[in-house]
Short mmCIF file of C-alpha atoms in Angstrom, two decimals:
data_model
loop_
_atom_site.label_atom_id
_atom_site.label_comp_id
_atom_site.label_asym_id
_atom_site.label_seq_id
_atom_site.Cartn_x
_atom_site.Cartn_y
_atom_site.Cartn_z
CA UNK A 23 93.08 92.95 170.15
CA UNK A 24 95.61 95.42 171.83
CA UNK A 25 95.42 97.52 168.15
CA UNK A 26 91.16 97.87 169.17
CA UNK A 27 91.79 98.33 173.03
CA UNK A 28 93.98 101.07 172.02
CA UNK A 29 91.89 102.82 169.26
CA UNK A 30 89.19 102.64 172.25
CA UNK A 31 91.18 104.06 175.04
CA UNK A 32 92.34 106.90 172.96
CA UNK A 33 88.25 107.97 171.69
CA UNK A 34 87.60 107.35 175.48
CA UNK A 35 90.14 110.15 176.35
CA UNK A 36 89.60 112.32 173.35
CA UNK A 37 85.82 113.07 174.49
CA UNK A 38 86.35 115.50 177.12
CA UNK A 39 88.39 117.54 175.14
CA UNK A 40 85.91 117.39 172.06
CA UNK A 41 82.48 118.01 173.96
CA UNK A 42 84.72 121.01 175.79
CA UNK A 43 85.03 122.57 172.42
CA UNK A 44 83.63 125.08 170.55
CA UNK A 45 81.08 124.57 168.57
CA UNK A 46 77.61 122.50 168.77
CA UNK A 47 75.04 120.51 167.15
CA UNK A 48 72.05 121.37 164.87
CA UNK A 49 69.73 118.50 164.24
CA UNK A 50 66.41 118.41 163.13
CA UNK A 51 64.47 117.78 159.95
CA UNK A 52 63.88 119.68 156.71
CA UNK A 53 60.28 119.16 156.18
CA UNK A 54 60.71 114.65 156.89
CA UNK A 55 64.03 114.42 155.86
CA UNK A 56 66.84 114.18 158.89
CA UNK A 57 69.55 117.21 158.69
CA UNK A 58 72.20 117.86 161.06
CA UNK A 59 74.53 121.05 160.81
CA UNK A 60 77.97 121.57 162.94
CA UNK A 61 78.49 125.45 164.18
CA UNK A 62 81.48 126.81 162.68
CA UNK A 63 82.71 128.40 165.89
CA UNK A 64 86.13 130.36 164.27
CA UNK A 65 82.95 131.89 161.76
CA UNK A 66 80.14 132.60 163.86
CA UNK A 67 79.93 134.99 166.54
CA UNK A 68 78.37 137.40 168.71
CA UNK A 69 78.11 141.14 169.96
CA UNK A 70 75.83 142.83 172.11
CA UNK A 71 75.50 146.76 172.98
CA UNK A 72 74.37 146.26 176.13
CA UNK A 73 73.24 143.45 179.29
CA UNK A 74 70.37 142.19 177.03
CA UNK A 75 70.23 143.34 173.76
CA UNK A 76 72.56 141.61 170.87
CA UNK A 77 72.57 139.47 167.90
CA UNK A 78 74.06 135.77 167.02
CA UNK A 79 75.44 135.31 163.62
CA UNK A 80 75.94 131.42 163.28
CA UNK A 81 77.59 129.32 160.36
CA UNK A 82 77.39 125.86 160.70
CA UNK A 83 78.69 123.20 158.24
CA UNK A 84 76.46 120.22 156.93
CA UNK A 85 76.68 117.10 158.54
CA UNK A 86 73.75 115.46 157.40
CA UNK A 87 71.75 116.96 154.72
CA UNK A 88 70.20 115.96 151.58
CA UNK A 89 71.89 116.26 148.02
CA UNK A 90 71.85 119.81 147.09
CA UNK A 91 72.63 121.23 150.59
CA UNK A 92 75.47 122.80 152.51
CA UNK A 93 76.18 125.58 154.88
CA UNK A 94 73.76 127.55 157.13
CA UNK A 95 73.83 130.62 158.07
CA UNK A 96 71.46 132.46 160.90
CA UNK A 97 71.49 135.87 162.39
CA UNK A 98 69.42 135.84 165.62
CA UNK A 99 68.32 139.42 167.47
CA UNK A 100 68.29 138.63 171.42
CA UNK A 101 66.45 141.66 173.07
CA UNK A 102 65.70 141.11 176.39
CA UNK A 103 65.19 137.97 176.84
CA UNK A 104 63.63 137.35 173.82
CA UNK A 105 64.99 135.82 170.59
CA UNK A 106 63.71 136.43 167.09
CA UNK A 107 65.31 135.09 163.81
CA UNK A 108 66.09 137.74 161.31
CA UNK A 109 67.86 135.85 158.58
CA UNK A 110 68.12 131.41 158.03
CA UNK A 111 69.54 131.24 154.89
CA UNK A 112 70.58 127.51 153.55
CA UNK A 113 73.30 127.16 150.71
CA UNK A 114 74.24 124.42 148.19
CA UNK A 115 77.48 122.94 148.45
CA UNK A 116 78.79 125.34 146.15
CA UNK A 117 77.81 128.37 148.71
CA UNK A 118 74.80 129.36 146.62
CA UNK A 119 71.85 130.54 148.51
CA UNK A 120 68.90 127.81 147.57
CA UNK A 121 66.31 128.17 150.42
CA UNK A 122 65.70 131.10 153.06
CA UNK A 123 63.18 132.38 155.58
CA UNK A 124 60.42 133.27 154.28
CA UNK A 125 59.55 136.77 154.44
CA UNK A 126 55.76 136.25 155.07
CA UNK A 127 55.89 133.54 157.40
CA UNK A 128 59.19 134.24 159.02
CA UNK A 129 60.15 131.57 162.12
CA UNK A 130 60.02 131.00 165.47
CA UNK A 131 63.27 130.44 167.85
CA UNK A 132 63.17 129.30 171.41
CA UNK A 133 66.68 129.96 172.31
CA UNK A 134 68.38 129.80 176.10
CA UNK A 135 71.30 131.99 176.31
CA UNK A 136 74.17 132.47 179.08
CA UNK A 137 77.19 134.07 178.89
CA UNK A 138 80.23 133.53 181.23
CA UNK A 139 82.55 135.46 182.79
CA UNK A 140 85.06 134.44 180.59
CA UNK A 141 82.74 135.73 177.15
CA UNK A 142 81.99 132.52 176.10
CA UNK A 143 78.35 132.34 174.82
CA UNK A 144 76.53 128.86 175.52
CA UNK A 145 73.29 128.46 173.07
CA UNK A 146 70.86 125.73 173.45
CA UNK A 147 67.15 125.34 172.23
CA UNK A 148 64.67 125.01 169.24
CA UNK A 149 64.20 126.58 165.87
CA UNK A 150 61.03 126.69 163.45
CA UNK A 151 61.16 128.27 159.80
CA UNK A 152 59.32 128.21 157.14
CA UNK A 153 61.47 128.64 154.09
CA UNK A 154 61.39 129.35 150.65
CA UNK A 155 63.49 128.74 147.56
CA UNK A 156 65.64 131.50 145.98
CA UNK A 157 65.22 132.47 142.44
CA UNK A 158 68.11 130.39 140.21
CA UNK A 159 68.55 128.03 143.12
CA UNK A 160 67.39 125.24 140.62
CA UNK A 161 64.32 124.24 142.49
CA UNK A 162 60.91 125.43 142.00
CA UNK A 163 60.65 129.03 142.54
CA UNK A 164 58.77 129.97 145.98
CA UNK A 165 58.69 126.39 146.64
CA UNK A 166 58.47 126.34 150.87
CA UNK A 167 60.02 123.44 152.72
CA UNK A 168 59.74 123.29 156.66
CA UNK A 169 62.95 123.47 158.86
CA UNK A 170 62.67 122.51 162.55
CA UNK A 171 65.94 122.06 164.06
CA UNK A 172 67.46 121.89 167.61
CA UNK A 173 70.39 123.42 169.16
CA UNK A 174 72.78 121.40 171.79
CA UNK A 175 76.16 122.31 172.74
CA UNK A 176 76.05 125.44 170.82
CA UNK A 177 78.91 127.11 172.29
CA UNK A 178 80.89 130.69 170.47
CA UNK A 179 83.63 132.16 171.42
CA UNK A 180 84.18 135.00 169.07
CA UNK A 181 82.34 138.73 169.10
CA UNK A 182 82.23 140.84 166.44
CA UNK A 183 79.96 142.86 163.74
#
């Protein structure tokens, strides 16, 4: 009993510190199946040239996913307010691109950002893409799966390009 009411004290007081990190949550579903993606905060980062025009380039590690699938990678243009997704690229576990955005029907992000004083950027909101397999990604080529996912906690530290 005093072994459990430990172990339960210590995950009490551990949660500050680990919502207070870095990071976030990506969760969603790739067309009906769940997936959930951690940002990599030491890999992705940020850089803007001026008050409101920049760009977001997240990793995030898999969490949740389906067999076949492992790391994302986005690169998001803020301008003015406004953010656009350039690049959603998914890999397999071996890095391997297998699906991306799809350059016809491209996607849709609804992303809130703030930045503090201190240069830490906090990113919440949704994402909609339509994506498509690579070539040699051993699924059917052009085959187009739906990604909706949504952002919580995102939170980077590091700027950079």
């Amino acid at each position: 009993m005093r072994i459990a009411a430990f172990s339960l004290i210590a995950i009490c007081l551990s949660a500050p510190v680990l919502a207070d990190q870095a990071g976030g949550n990506m969760k969603g579903f790739l067309e009906e199946t769940p997936v959930s993606w951690r940002i990599d905060a030491d890999r992705s980062e940020y850089h803007f040239e001026s008050e409101g025009i920049g760009s977001l380039r997240i990793l995030a590690e898999p969490q949740e996913v389906p067999s076949g699938i492992g790391s994302i990678r986005l690169l998001v243009m803020v301008a003015e307010g406004t953010t656009s997704l350039l690049e959603l690229r998914i890999e397999d576990e071996g890095g391997h691109s297998v699906l991306g955005l799809s350059s016809d029907a491209g996607g849709q992000v609804m992303l809130d950002i703030d930045r503090a004083k201190d240069g830490t950027l906090y990113v919440t909101g949704v994402m909609e893409a339509d994506l498509t397999a690579y070539p040699k990604s051993g699924r059917t080529d052009g085959e187009r799966q739906t990604l909706v996912l949504d952002v919580d906690g995102g939170r980077i530290t590091a700027t950079g390009h």
